PDB file of C-alpha atoms in Angstrom:
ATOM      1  CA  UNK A  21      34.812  50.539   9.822  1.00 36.00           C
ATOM      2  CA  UNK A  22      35.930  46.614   8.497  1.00 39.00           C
ATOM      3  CA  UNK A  23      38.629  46.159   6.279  1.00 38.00           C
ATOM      4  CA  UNK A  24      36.651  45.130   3.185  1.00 33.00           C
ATOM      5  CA  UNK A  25      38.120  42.098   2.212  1.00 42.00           C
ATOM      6  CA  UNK A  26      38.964  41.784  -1.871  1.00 44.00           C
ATOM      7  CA  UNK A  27      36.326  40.001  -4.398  1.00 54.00           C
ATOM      8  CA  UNK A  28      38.258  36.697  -4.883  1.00 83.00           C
ATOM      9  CA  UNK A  29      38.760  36.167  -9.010  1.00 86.00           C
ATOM     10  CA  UNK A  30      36.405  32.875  -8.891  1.00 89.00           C
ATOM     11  CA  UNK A  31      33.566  35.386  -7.277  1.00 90.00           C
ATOM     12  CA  UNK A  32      34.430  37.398 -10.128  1.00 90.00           C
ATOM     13  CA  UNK A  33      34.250  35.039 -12.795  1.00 91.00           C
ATOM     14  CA  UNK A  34      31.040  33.675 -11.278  1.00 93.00           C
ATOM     15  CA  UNK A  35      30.128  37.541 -11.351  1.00 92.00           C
ATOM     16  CA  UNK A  36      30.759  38.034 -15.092  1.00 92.00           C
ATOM     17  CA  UNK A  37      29.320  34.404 -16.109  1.00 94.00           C
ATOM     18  CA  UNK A  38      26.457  35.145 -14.414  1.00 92.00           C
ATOM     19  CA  UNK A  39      25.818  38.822 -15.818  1.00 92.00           C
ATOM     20  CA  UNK A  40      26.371  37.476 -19.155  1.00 92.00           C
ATOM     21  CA  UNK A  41      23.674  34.677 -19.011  1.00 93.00           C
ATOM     22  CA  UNK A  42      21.090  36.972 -17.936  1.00 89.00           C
ATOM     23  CA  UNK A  43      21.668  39.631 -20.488  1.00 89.00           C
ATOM     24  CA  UNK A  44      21.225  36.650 -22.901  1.00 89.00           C
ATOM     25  CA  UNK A  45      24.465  36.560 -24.747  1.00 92.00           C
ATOM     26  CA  UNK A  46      24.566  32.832 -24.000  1.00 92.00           C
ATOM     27  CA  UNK A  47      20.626  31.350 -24.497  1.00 92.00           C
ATOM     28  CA  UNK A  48      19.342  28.937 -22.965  1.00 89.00           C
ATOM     29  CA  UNK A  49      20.511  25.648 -24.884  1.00 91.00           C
ATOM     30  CA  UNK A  50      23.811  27.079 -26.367  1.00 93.00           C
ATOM     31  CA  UNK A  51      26.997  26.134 -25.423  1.00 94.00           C
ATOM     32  CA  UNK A  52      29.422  28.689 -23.662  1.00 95.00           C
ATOM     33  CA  UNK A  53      33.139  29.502 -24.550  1.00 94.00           C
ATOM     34  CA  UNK A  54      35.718  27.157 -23.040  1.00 93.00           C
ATOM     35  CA  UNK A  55      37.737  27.323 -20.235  1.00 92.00           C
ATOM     36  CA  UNK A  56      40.991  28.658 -22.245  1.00 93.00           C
ATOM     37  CA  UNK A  57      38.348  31.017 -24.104  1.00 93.00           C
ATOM     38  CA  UNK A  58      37.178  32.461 -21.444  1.00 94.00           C
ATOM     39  CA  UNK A  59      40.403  32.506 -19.238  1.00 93.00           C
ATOM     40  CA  UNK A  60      41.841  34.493 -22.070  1.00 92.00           C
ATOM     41  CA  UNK A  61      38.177  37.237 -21.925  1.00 92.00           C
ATOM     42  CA  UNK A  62      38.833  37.465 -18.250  1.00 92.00           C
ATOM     43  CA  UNK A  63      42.136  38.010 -17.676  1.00 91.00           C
ATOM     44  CA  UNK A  64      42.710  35.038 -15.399  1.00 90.00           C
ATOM     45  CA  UNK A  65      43.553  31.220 -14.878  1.00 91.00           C
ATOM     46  CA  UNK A  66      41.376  28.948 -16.030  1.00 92.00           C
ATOM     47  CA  UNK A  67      41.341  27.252 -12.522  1.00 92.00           C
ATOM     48  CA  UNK A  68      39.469  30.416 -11.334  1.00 91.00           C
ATOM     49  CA  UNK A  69      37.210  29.872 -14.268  1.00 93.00           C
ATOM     50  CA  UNK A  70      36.871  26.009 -13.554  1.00 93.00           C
ATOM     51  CA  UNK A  71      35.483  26.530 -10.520  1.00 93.00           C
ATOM     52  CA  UNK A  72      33.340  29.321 -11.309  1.00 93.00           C
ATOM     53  CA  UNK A  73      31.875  27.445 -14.048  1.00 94.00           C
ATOM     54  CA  UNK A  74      31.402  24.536 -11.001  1.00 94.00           C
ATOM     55  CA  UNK A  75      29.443  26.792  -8.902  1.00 93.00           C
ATOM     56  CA  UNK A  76      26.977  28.156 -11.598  1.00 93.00           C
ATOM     57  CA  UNK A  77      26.414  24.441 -12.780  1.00 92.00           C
ATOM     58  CA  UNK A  78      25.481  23.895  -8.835  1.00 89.00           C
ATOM     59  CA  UNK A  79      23.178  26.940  -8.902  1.00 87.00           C
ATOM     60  CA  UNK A  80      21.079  24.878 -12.273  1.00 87.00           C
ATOM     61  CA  UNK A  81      22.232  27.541 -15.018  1.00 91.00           C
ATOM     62  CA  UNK A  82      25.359  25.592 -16.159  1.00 93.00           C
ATOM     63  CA  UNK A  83      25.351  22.043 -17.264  1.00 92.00           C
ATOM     64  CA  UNK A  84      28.995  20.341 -18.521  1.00 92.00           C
ATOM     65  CA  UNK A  85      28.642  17.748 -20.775  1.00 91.00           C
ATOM     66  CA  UNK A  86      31.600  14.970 -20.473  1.00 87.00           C
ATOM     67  CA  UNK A  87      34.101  15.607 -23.566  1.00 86.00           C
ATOM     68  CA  UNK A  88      31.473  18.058 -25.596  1.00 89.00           C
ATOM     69  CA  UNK A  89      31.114  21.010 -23.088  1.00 92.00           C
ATOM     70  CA  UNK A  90      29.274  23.332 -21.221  1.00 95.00           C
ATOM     71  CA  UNK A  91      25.397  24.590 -21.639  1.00 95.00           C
ATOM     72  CA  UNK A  92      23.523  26.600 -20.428  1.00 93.00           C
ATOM     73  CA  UNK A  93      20.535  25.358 -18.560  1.00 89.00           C
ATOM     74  CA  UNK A  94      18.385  28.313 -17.142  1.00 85.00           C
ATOM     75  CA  UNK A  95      19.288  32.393 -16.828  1.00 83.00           C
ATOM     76  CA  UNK A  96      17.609  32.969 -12.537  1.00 80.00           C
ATOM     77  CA  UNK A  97      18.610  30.707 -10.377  1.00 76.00           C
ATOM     78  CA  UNK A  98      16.117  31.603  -8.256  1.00 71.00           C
ATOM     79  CA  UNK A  99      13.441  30.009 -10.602  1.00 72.00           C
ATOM     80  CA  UNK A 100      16.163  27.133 -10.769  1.00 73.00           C
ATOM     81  CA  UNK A 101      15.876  26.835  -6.982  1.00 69.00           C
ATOM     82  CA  UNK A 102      11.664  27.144  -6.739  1.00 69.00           C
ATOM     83  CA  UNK A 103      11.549  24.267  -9.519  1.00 70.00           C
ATOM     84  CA  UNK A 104      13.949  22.231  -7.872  1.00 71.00           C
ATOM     85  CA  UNK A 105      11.113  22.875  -4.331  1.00 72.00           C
ATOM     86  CA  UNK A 106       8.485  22.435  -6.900  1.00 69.00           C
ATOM     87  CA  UNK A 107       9.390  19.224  -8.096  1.00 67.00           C
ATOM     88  CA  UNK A 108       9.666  17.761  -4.301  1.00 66.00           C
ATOM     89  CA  UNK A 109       5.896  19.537  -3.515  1.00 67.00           C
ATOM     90  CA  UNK A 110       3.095  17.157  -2.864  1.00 69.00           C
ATOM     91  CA  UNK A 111       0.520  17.911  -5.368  1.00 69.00           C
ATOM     92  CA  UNK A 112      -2.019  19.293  -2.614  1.00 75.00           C
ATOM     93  CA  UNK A 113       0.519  21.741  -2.195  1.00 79.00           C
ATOM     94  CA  UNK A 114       0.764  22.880  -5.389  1.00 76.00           C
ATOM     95  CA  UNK A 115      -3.035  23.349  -5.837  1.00 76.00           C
ATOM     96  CA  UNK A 116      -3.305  25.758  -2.595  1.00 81.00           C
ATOM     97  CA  UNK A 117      -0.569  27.739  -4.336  1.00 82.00           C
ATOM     98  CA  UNK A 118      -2.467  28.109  -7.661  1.00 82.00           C
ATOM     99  CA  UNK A 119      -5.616  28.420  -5.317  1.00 86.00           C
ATOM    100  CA  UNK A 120      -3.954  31.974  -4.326  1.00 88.00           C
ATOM    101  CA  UNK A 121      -2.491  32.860  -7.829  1.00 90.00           C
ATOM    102  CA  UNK A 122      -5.471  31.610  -9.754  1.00 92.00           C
ATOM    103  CA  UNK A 123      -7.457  34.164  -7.418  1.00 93.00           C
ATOM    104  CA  UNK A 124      -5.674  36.848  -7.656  1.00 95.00           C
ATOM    105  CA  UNK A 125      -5.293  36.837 -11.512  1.00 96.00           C
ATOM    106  CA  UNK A 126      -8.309  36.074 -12.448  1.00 96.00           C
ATOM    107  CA  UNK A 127      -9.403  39.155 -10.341  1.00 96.00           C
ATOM    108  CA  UNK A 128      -6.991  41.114 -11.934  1.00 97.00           C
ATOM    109  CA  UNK A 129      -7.596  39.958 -15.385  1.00 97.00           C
ATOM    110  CA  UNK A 130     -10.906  41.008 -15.376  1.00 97.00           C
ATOM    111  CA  UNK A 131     -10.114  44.376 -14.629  1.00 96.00           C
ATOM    112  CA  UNK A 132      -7.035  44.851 -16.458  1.00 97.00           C
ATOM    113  CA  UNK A 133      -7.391  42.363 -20.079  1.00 97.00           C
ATOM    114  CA  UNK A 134      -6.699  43.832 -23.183  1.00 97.00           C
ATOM    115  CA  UNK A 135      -8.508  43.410 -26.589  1.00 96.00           C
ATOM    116  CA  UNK A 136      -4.793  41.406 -27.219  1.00 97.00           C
ATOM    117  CA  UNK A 137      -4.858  39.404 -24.222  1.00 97.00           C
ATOM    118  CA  UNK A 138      -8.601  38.234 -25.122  1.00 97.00           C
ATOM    119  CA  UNK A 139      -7.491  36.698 -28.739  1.00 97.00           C
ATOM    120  CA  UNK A 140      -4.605  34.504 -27.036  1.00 96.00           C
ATOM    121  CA  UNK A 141      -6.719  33.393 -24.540  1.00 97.00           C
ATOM    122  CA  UNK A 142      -9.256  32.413 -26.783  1.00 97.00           C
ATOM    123  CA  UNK A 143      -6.427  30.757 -28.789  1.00 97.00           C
ATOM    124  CA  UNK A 144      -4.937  29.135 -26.449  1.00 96.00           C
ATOM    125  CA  UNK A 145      -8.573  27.144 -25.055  1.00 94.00           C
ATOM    126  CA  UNK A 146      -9.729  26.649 -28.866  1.00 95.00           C
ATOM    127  CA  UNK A 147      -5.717  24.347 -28.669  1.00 94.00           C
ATOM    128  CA  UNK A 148      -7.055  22.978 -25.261  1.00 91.00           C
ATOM    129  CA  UNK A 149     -10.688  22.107 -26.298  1.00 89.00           C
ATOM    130  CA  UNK A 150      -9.522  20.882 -29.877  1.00 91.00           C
ATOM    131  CA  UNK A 151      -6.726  18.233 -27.872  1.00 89.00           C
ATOM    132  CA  UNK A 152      -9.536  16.927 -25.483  1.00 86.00           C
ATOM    133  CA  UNK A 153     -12.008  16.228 -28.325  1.00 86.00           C
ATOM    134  CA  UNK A 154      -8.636  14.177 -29.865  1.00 88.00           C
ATOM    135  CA  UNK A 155      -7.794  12.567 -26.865  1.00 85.00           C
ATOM    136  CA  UNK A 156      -4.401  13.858 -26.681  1.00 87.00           C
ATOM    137  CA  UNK A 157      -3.534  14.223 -22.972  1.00 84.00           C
ATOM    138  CA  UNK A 158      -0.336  15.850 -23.387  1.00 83.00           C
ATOM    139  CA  UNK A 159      -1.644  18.546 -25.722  1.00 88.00           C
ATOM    140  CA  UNK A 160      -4.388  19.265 -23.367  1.00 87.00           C
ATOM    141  CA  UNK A 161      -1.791  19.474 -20.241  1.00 84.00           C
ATOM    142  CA  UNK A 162       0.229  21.778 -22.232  1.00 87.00           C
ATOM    143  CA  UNK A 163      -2.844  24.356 -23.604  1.00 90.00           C
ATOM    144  CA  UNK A 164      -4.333  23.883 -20.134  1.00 89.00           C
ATOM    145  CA  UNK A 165      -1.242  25.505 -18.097  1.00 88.00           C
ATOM    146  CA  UNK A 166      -1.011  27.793 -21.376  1.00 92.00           C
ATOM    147  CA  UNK A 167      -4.532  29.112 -20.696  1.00 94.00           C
ATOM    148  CA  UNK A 168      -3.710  29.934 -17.058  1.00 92.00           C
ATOM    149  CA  UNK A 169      -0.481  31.576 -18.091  1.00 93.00           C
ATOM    150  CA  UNK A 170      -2.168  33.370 -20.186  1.00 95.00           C
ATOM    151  CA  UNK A 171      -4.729  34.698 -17.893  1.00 96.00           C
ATOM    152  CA  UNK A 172      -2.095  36.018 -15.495  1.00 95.00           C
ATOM    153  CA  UNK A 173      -0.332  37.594 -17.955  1.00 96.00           C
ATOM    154  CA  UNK A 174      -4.226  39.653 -18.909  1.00 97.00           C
ATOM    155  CA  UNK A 175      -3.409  40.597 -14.958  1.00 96.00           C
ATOM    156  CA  UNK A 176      -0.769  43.019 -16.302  1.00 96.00           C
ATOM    157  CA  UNK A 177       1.303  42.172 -12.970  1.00 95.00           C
ATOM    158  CA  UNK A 178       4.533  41.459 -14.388  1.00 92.00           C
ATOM    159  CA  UNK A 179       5.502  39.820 -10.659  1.00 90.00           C
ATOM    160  CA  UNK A 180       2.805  37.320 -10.894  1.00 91.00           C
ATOM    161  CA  UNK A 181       3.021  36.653 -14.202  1.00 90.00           C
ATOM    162  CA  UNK A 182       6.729  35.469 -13.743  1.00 84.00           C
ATOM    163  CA  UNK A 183       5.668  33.684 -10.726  1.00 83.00           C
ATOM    164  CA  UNK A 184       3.049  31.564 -12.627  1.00 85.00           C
ATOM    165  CA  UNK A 185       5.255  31.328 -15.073  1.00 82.00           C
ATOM    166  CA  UNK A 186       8.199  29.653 -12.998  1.00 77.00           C
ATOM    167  CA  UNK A 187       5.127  27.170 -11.904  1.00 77.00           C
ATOM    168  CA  UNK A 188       4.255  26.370 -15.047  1.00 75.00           C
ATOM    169  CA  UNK A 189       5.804  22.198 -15.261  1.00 67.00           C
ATOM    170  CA  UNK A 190       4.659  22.034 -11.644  1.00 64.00           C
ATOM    171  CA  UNK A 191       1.245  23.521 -13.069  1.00 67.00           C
ATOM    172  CA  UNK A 192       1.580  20.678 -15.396  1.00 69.00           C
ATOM    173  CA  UNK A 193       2.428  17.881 -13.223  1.00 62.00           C
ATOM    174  CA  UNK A 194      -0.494  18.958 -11.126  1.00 57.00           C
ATOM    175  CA  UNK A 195      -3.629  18.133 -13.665  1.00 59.00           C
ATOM    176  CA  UNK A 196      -1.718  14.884 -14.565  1.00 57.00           C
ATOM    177  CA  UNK A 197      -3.497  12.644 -12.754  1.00 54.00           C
ATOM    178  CA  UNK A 198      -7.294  14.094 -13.587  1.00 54.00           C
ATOM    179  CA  UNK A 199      -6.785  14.977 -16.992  1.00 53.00           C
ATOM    180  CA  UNK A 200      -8.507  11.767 -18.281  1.00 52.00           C
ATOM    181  CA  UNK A 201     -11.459  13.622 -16.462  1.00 52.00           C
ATOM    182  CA  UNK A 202     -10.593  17.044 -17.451  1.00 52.00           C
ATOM    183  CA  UNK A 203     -10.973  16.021 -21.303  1.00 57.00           C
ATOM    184  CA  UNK A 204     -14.818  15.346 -20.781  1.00 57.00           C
ATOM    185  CA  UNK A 205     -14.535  19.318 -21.218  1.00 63.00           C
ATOM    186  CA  UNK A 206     -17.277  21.115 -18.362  1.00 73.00           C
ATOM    187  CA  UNK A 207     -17.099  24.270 -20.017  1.00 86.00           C
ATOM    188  CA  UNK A 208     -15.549  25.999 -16.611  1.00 91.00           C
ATOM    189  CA  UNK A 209     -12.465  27.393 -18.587  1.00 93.00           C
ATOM    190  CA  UNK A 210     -15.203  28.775 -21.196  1.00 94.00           C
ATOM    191  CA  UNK A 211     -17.143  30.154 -18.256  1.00 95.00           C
ATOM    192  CA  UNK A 212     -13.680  31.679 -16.894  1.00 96.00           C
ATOM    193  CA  UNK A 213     -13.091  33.258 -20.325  1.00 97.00           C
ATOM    194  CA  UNK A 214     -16.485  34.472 -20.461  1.00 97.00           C
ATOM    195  CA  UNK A 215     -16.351  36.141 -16.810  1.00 97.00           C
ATOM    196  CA  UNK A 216     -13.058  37.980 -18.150  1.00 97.00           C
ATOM    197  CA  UNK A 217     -14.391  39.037 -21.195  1.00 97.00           C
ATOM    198  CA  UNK A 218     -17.215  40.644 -19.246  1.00 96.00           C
ATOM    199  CA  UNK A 219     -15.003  42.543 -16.974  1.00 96.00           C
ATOM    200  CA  UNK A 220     -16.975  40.244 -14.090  1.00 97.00           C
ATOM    201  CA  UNK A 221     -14.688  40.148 -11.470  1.00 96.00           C
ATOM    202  CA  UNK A 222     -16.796  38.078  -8.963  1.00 96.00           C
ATOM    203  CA  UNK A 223     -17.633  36.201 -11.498  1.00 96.00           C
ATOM    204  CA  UNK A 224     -14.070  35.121 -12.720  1.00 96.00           C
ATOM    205  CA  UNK A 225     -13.101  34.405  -8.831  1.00 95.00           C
ATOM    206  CA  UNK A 226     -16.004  32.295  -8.470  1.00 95.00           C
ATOM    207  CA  UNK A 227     -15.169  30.272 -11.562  1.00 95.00           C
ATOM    208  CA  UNK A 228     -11.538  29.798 -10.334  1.00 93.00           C
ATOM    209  CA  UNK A 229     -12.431  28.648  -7.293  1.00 91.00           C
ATOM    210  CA  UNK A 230     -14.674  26.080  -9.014  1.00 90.00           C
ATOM    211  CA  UNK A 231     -11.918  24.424 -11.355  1.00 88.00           C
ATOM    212  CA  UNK A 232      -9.392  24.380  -8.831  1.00 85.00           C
ATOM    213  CA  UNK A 233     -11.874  22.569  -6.533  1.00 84.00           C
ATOM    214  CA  UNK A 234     -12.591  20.130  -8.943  1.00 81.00           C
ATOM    215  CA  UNK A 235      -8.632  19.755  -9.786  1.00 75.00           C
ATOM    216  CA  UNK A 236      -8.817  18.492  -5.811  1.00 74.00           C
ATOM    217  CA  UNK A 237     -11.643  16.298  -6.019  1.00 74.00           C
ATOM    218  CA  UNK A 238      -9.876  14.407  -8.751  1.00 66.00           C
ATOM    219  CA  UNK A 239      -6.731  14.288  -6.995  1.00 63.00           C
TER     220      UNK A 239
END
């Protein structure tokens, strides 16, 4: 058997930062302790805590701000880490990842939606229709990725709903460039509501498959 070697203190001060960003204590957008403050919590130097504070800000959950302090920025790094592969992705990329997410929750969320996940859908494309007829792109973007997100959440799968969730500003970036087309408003989102509200789960998959080629064309 190896000697096991001991947890240095910066591993546990990242340890202990960590734990406490993902329970929440610190939310996103508030500003954490300071150095001395939280030398003093842990018990150690607040070089261990400097550095640990340095590796968290790598890892996208920390951010220092020059003479004010430091925020936090995000509570997983591994969503941190698929944004930052997001944000690199060619946009053809990005649509044959939706291609298989779309698929599978809009096969799901026809066999699965709730009374409850019917009314936010329906909500959320009454925003999206009401921001095309206005003209206002970035409304219709943001309803738009809503509308998905809310359809994989109706898959109850709480995996893929975090997934498309995590995807959601790449989601975004994605229908940038067609939304001037997208806000001549072809009904297919209705037509995808209407398939889920029917429990039609051909239907729905067929529909999917129909936006997201159209998302292509106009790419």
């Amino acid at each position: 058997m190896r000697n096991v070697a001991r947890t240095s203190l910066v591993d546990a001060a990242i340890d202990e930062l960590r734990r406490e960003i993902a329970r929440g204590v610190w939310p996103v957008g508030t500003k954490i302790p300071s150095e001395s403050q939280l030398a003093q919590t842990l018990g150690m130097s607040r070089l261990s805590v400097r550095e640990a504070v340095r590796v968290l800000a790598h890892a996208g959950l920390l951010h220092t701000r020059q003479g004010d302090g430091t925020y936090v920025t995000a509570t997983d790094e591994s969503k941190v880490a698929l944004r930052r592969r997001l944000d690199t992705a060619a946009a053809m990329d990005i649509i044959d990842v939706r291609r298989g997410l779309d698929l599978v929750a809009a096969r799901l969320a026809a066999g699965r939606r709730t009374e409850e996940d019917l009314t936010a859908m329906r909500e959320t494309l009454a925003r999206r229709d009401a921001a095309g007829r206005a003209g206002d792109l970035d409304g219709f973007a943001d309803a738009d990725v809503e509308f998905h997100v809310r359809v994989a959440d109706a898959a109850h799968n709480a995996l893929l709903a975090d997934l498309y969730r995590s995807m959601s500003d790449a989601l975004r970036d994605s229908i940038r460039p067609q939304e001037q087309a997208e806000l001549d408003l072809d009904g297919s989102h209705d037509d995808l509501l209407r398939a889920i509200e029917d429990a039609d789960v051909t239907r729905a998959v067929a529909v999917s498959v129909a936006i997201l080629d159209q998302q292509e064309r106009h790419l």
